[in-house]
Amino acid sequence: MPKLSINGETVDVDVDPSTPLLWVLRDHLDMTGTKYGCGIAQCGACTIHVDGVATRCCVLPVSAATGKKITTIEGLSANGDHPVQRAWVELDTPQCGYCQPGMIMAAAALLSETPQPTDSDIDQRITNICRCGTFARVRQGIHRAAELATEVKA
Amino acid sequence: MTANMKKNTLSVDVSRRRFVIGSATAAAGFAVGISLPLGAIQADSTPDANEEINAWVVVNEDNTVIVRVARSEMGQGTLTGLVQLVAEELGCDWSKVSWEFPSPGQSLARKRPWGSFSTGGSRGIRDSHQYVREGGAVARELLIAAAAQTWNVPPAECTADNSLINHLPSGKSTTFGSVARLAATLEAPTEVTLKDPADWTIVGKPMPRLDTADKVTGALRYGADVKLPGMLHAAIHACPVHGGKRVGFDADVARSMSGVRHVLAVSDDAVAVVADSWWQAKQALAAVKIDWDTGENGKVDSDSITAILKKGLDANDAFVGNSRGETLNVLKDADTVVSSEYSYPFQNHAPMEPMNATVIWTEKSCEAWVPTQNGEAALETLADAAGLFRDNCEVHKLILGGGFGRRANHDFLVQAAQIAKQIPGTPIKLLWSREEDQLRGVYHPITRSRLTAKLNDEGLPEALHIRISGQSILHALRPPLGEPKIDEAVFQALAPEGDHAFIYGIEHFLADHAMRNTHLRPWFWRGVNINQNVFYVESFLDELAMKTGTDPLDYRRKLLRDSPEALAVLERAASNAGWGRTLPPGTGLGLALCKAFGSYVAACAEVSVVDGKLHMKKIWAATDPGYAVNPQQIAAQVSGSFVYGLSAALYAELTVKDGRVEQENFNSYPSMKIAQMPEVETDVMPSGGFWGGVGEPTIAVGAPAVLNAIYAATGVRIRDLPMKDQLSV
């Protein structure tokens, strides 16, 4: 029975160990902020952080996630005020919004490793699909979040 | 209302006048009285007292206002725009506004006070602005009348502004909330005066979207996220060859798998597995052996479809959508003509949220939670599939994880109802896999076109014939045994007049359509038929300009003498792009424009092609939608249109083998990513006086602008989409 550490809490789940973490989150734990888009790690809608690293959990067996620190969109910040989330609200980045939890998690991981990313960094690291086409505000939002993070520290 | 929420029954109270504050997520749990974890908006925060002033406006005692929106929100921003229109006329404080979806059942019970729920064709605002604004104005007059009655003064001496009623002569003032109860009892005026656009303070302004907050925290519940007590999860596989039938299936292995509750035949062409979790259902579904009868459709492939369409280019009979002058005679008598052929493939909508619906069926009632572009049609569909009267059914609308036209088709809802009907009393959430979404899509119609022109002494087309050969969406919607008749929608952007009028002044002009249908189901796909038609026309005009050695901007100017609005957006896009400036080798600018969905749009693209690799640097877009309700959302729609339209133009093609689509997921059906997206600069230039749509027109100009820029950069003319087969993208 896998024991998981999700958003700072320890959770027991009674599932087949080969079950992708995405479906444990969504169907077993009712944490539906992490989305299903493709099931083959192509679209990024299911992006979470595993030990701080952006990870597409639709192809991550739950057995591979035990003992690791899992953060989902629900746990990214206590009050929805992570710099990326604040920048996203400021710029009205989402359209339909379905891809945005994954987009935000990918952006947050990028910023934690590269606090002042260049456009080229963004091009290489943000490979999520957004069919509405919010990319211009995603790019702008990442740069804005970098600024906001600095302000928080200052 | 609070009591209603807590009531744990399945009865549907469609007669109640009041709904629940807040967002669609809040609405999700209501009719069955189930309290979902709702994120920011909790049921307990619902005020105890609120008053429905009229169908559109609810005023709470705390002076906050709820505006009801019947159209669907799928990212396009219509929700915010429609609330702006109501709030403007109401005279309320924007910061106090929230929204809710009325349900289709409520609409039915109240004789459709909100008009159409249909959300497509860029119609959200352009088809409803009048009655939506009137709804806000009526509510304003009722609130004013209530205050005037309280003060015993003439209503004409009072105004409504910033959620206050003011009596000018006495200086008295009161809040909406304090007169709402009385206002709700008064008779509505039959005539109202709408504000002069010059006086707008909310409409025309870049108000922030009303649906953003829950989208950045993961709190927003989409259809795929619905959870009801006792709910089971369904995965489905329908015959991947459209029109094929299920002969039989062997589910012995699947039934023995963990979590599996049911393996069910659905309709005559599908098998579903119902399990405790969706992953279990999907795994078990893969273990079901299904025999299909694919019939003649199973022998069709892309080559055979192409052959049929090519024949259509030479067919003698075709439906005429626009004809002026003596086009065929002029072309026949010409010494020389110029002619080119183009093709446009099948494409899937591929919204990020795969198709889904949650349904609970009993012998007496049926309820569904549906991401739908048309709530009323969803209710009709549900009642039919449930075998119940509409009055005993209800559809709960949710915010959509993308639509693009796909969610105006309710095939997935029929399936969900058919599954739920086999398991009475148990809520069933059907979720399609991405593969199912690709294989069982309803696709952008496939067409080919030949354009033939005779040029006059100026090098301009004296006669132009556009022959389109390919599918008809409207034919597919008509009764199956009906004789083919003209599909007017095929001529979008080529029409004689109206919202899709052909903009160019050409003396002899003929647009006709050789209808050639296939077994793959065609459907409305964002932009619909303008996507191929504008690609055909704008590419060909560019060819003619180049052939005659004319600047493509000057060439179009000469043909737009009678289309000042179209010329204006073209000039603006070209001017913003610095048309005519010197460019480095391998770099080019390209233009495209059209009138569609009532708006005028143009694009100028700058691209470079280096070592055969395309780089789309920037696109300057210009849009005249008449009135611009929310310029920021229009800019978002225009910018996003290039992502959606150019994803299609660069990569998107569904090919067919043995009757089935070959591209099953995003690995073979890619979509543009941030690295590929060109910079977009959008100029929203509302000229006033008309209401055009903005969700779709720009989709059509992206591809031809880029293709014309590729030609300018390289001298290579791409006439078949997608581009990926012809250069490195």
Short mmCIF file of N, CA, C and O in Angstrom, two decimals, chain B residues 626-681:
data_model
loop_
_atom_site.label_atom_id
_atom_site.label_comp_id
_atom_site.label_asym_id
_atom_site.label_seq_id
_atom_site.Cartn_x
_atom_site.Cartn_y
_atom_site.Cartn_z
N GLY B 626 -16.52 46.34 -35.12
CA GLY B 626 -17.62 47.29 -34.91
C GLY B 626 -17.52 47.87 -33.53
O GLY B 626 -16.83 48.85 -33.30
N TYR B 627 -18.20 47.23 -32.58
CA TYR B 627 -18.04 47.59 -31.18
C TYR B 627 -17.10 46.58 -30.52
O TYR B 627 -17.22 45.37 -30.72
N ALA B 628 -16.19 47.07 -29.71
CA ALA B 628 -15.25 46.20 -29.00
C ALA B 628 -15.64 46.21 -27.53
O ALA B 628 -15.38 47.18 -26.82
N VAL B 629 -16.25 45.14 -27.06
CA VAL B 629 -16.77 45.11 -25.69
C VAL B 629 -15.63 45.04 -24.67
O VAL B 629 -15.68 45.68 -23.64
N ASN B 630 -14.62 44.24 -24.97
CA ASN B 630 -13.48 44.13 -24.05
C ASN B 630 -12.20 43.99 -24.87
O ASN B 630 -11.83 42.89 -25.29
N PRO B 631 -11.53 45.11 -25.11
CA PRO B 631 -10.35 45.08 -26.01
C PRO B 631 -9.28 44.08 -25.57
O PRO B 631 -8.62 43.47 -26.41
N GLN B 632 -9.11 43.91 -24.25
CA GLN B 632 -8.08 42.98 -23.79
C GLN B 632 -8.43 41.54 -24.17
O GLN B 632 -7.58 40.76 -24.58
N GLN B 633 -9.70 41.19 -24.02
CA GLN B 633 -10.12 39.84 -24.39
C GLN B 633 -10.10 39.65 -25.90
O GLN B 633 -9.84 38.55 -26.39
N ILE B 634 -10.38 40.71 -26.64
CA ILE B 634 -10.28 40.61 -28.11
C ILE B 634 -8.83 40.35 -28.49
O ILE B 634 -8.53 39.48 -29.32
N ALA B 635 -7.92 41.09 -27.86
CA ALA B 635 -6.50 40.88 -28.16
C ALA B 635 -6.09 39.44 -27.82
O ALA B 635 -5.33 38.81 -28.55
N ALA B 636 -6.62 38.93 -26.71
CA ALA B 636 -6.30 37.54 -26.33
C ALA B 636 -6.85 36.57 -27.37
O ALA B 636 -6.18 35.59 -27.72
N GLN B 637 -8.05 36.84 -27.86
CA GLN B 637 -8.64 35.97 -28.86
C GLN B 637 -7.85 36.02 -30.17
O GLN B 637 -7.67 35.00 -30.83
N VAL B 638 -7.43 37.21 -30.54
CA VAL B 638 -6.67 37.35 -31.79
C VAL B 638 -5.33 36.64 -31.66
O VAL B 638 -4.93 35.85 -32.52
N SER B 639 -4.64 36.89 -30.56
CA SER B 639 -3.34 36.26 -30.34
C SER B 639 -3.49 34.73 -30.31
O SER B 639 -2.73 33.99 -30.95
N GLY B 640 -4.50 34.26 -29.58
CA GLY B 640 -4.73 32.82 -29.50
C GLY B 640 -5.16 32.22 -30.82
O GLY B 640 -4.88 31.05 -31.10
N SER B 641 -5.82 33.02 -31.64
CA SER B 641 -6.24 32.52 -32.96
C SER B 641 -5.03 32.12 -33.81
O SER B 641 -5.10 31.19 -34.60
N PHE B 642 -3.94 32.85 -33.65
CA PHE B 642 -2.75 32.48 -34.43
C PHE B 642 -2.17 31.16 -33.92
O PHE B 642 -1.64 30.37 -34.69
N VAL B 643 -2.27 30.92 -32.63
CA VAL B 643 -1.79 29.63 -32.11
C VAL B 643 -2.65 28.50 -32.65
O VAL B 643 -2.14 27.49 -33.15
N TYR B 644 -3.95 28.68 -32.56
CA TYR B 644 -4.85 27.60 -33.00
C TYR B 644 -4.79 27.43 -34.52
O TYR B 644 -4.66 26.31 -35.03
N GLY B 645 -4.89 28.56 -35.23
CA GLY B 645 -4.91 28.50 -36.70
C GLY B 645 -3.58 28.05 -37.27
O GLY B 645 -3.53 27.27 -38.24
N LEU B 646 -2.49 28.54 -36.68
CA LEU B 646 -1.19 28.16 -37.23
C LEU B 646 -0.74 26.77 -36.76
O LEU B 646 0.01 26.10 -37.46
N SER B 647 -1.21 26.33 -35.60
CA SER B 647 -0.98 24.92 -35.23
C SER B 647 -1.55 24.03 -36.32
O SER B 647 -0.93 23.05 -36.74
N ALA B 648 -2.74 24.39 -36.76
CA ALA B 648 -3.38 23.62 -37.84
C ALA B 648 -2.58 23.73 -39.12
O ALA B 648 -2.28 22.73 -39.77
N ALA B 649 -2.22 24.95 -39.48
CA ALA B 649 -1.54 25.15 -40.77
C ALA B 649 -0.16 24.50 -40.79
O ALA B 649 0.29 24.02 -41.82
N LEU B 650 0.51 24.51 -39.65
CA LEU B 650 1.86 23.94 -39.61
C LEU B 650 1.83 22.41 -39.58
O LEU B 650 2.56 21.75 -40.30
N TYR B 651 0.98 21.87 -38.68
CA TYR B 651 1.12 20.44 -38.37
C TYR B 651 -0.11 19.59 -38.62
O TYR B 651 0.00 18.37 -38.73
N ALA B 652 -1.30 20.19 -38.56
CA ALA B 652 -2.49 19.38 -38.32
C ALA B 652 -3.03 18.73 -39.59
O ALA B 652 -3.48 19.42 -40.50
N GLU B 653 -2.99 17.45 -39.60
CA GLU B 653 -3.61 16.70 -40.69
C GLU B 653 -4.00 15.33 -40.14
O GLU B 653 -3.19 14.64 -39.53
N LEU B 654 -5.25 14.99 -40.39
CA LEU B 654 -5.68 13.63 -40.07
C LEU B 654 -5.66 12.86 -41.38
O LEU B 654 -6.30 13.24 -42.35
N THR B 655 -4.88 11.80 -41.40
CA THR B 655 -4.88 10.94 -42.57
C THR B 655 -5.69 9.69 -42.25
O THR B 655 -5.90 9.34 -41.08
N VAL B 656 -6.15 9.04 -43.30
CA VAL B 656 -7.09 7.93 -43.14
C VAL B 656 -6.51 6.67 -43.75
O VAL B 656 -6.00 6.69 -44.89
N LYS B 657 -6.56 5.60 -42.98
CA LYS B 657 -6.12 4.30 -43.50
C LYS B 657 -7.12 3.26 -43.03
O LYS B 657 -7.50 3.25 -41.85
N ASP B 658 -7.54 2.41 -43.92
CA ASP B 658 -8.56 1.40 -43.60
C ASP B 658 -9.77 2.03 -42.91
O ASP B 658 -10.35 1.46 -41.98
N GLY B 659 -10.09 3.22 -43.35
CA GLY B 659 -11.30 3.87 -42.87
C GLY B 659 -11.16 4.61 -41.56
O GLY B 659 -12.11 5.25 -41.10
N ARG B 660 -10.00 4.53 -40.92
CA ARG B 660 -9.85 5.18 -39.61
C ARG B 660 -8.73 6.20 -39.60
O ARG B 660 -7.78 6.11 -40.37
N VAL B 661 -8.89 7.16 -38.73
CA VAL B 661 -7.88 8.21 -38.58
C VAL B 661 -6.61 7.61 -38.00
O VAL B 661 -6.65 6.75 -37.11
N GLU B 662 -5.47 8.07 -38.52
CA GLU B 662 -4.19 7.48 -38.10
C GLU B 662 -3.54 8.21 -36.93
O GLU B 662 -2.68 7.64 -36.26
N GLN B 663 -3.92 9.47 -36.68
CA GLN B 663 -3.24 10.26 -35.64
C GLN B 663 -4.04 10.15 -34.33
O GLN B 663 -5.13 10.72 -34.23
N GLU B 664 -3.49 9.46 -33.35
CA GLU B 664 -4.27 9.12 -32.16
C GLU B 664 -3.97 9.97 -30.93
O GLU B 664 -4.66 9.86 -29.92
N ASN B 665 -2.93 10.78 -31.00
CA ASN B 665 -2.62 11.57 -29.80
C ASN B 665 -1.72 12.73 -30.24
O ASN B 665 -1.39 12.87 -31.42
N PHE B 666 -1.30 13.54 -29.27
CA PHE B 666 -0.52 14.73 -29.60
C PHE B 666 0.87 14.40 -30.14
O PHE B 666 1.54 15.28 -30.67
N ASN B 667 1.32 13.15 -30.01
CA ASN B 667 2.64 12.83 -30.58
C ASN B 667 2.58 12.77 -32.10
O ASN B 667 3.55 13.08 -32.78
N SER B 668 1.42 12.39 -32.65
CA SER B 668 1.28 12.38 -34.10
C SER B 668 0.37 13.51 -34.60
O SER B 668 0.23 13.70 -35.80
N TYR B 669 -0.24 14.20 -33.67
CA TYR B 669 -1.10 15.34 -34.03
C TYR B 669 -0.66 16.52 -33.15
O TYR B 669 -1.32 16.91 -32.20
N PRO B 670 0.52 17.09 -33.49
CA PRO B 670 1.12 18.08 -32.59
C PRO B 670 0.39 19.41 -32.60
O PRO B 670 -0.37 19.71 -33.51
N SER B 671 0.67 20.19 -31.57
CA SER B 671 0.12 21.53 -31.45
C SER B 671 1.27 22.47 -31.12
O SER B 671 2.24 22.07 -30.48
N MET B 672 1.15 23.70 -31.56
CA MET B 672 2.21 24.67 -31.36
C MET B 672 2.56 24.83 -29.87
O MET B 672 1.68 24.80 -29.02
N LYS B 673 3.84 25.01 -29.62
CA LYS B 673 4.28 25.29 -28.25
C LYS B 673 4.84 26.71 -28.18
O LYS B 673 4.95 27.38 -29.20
N ILE B 674 5.19 27.10 -26.97
CA ILE B 674 5.56 28.51 -26.77
C ILE B 674 6.75 28.91 -27.64
O ILE B 674 6.81 30.04 -28.12
N ALA B 675 7.67 27.99 -27.87
CA ALA B 675 8.87 28.32 -28.64
C ALA B 675 8.55 28.66 -30.09
O ALA B 675 9.28 29.40 -30.74
N GLN B 676 7.46 28.07 -30.60
CA GLN B 676 7.12 28.31 -32.01
C GLN B 676 6.26 29.55 -32.20
O GLN B 676 6.11 30.03 -33.31
N MET B 677 5.65 30.02 -31.12
CA MET B 677 4.67 31.08 -31.31
C MET B 677 5.34 32.39 -31.72
O MET B 677 6.25 32.86 -31.05
N PRO B 678 4.86 32.98 -32.80
CA PRO B 678 5.41 34.28 -33.18
C PRO B 678 4.94 35.36 -32.20
O PRO B 678 3.90 35.21 -31.55
N GLU B 679 5.70 36.41 -32.12
CA GLU B 679 5.19 37.58 -31.39
C GLU B 679 3.96 38.10 -32.13
O GLU B 679 3.92 38.09 -33.36
N VAL B 680 2.96 38.52 -31.39
CA VAL B 680 1.73 39.04 -32.02
C VAL B 680 1.45 40.44 -31.48
O VAL B 680 1.48 40.66 -30.27
N GLU B 681 1.24 41.35 -32.39
CA GLU B 681 0.83 42.71 -31.99
C GLU B 681 -0.56 42.96 -32.59
O GLU B 681 -0.74 42.90 -33.80
#
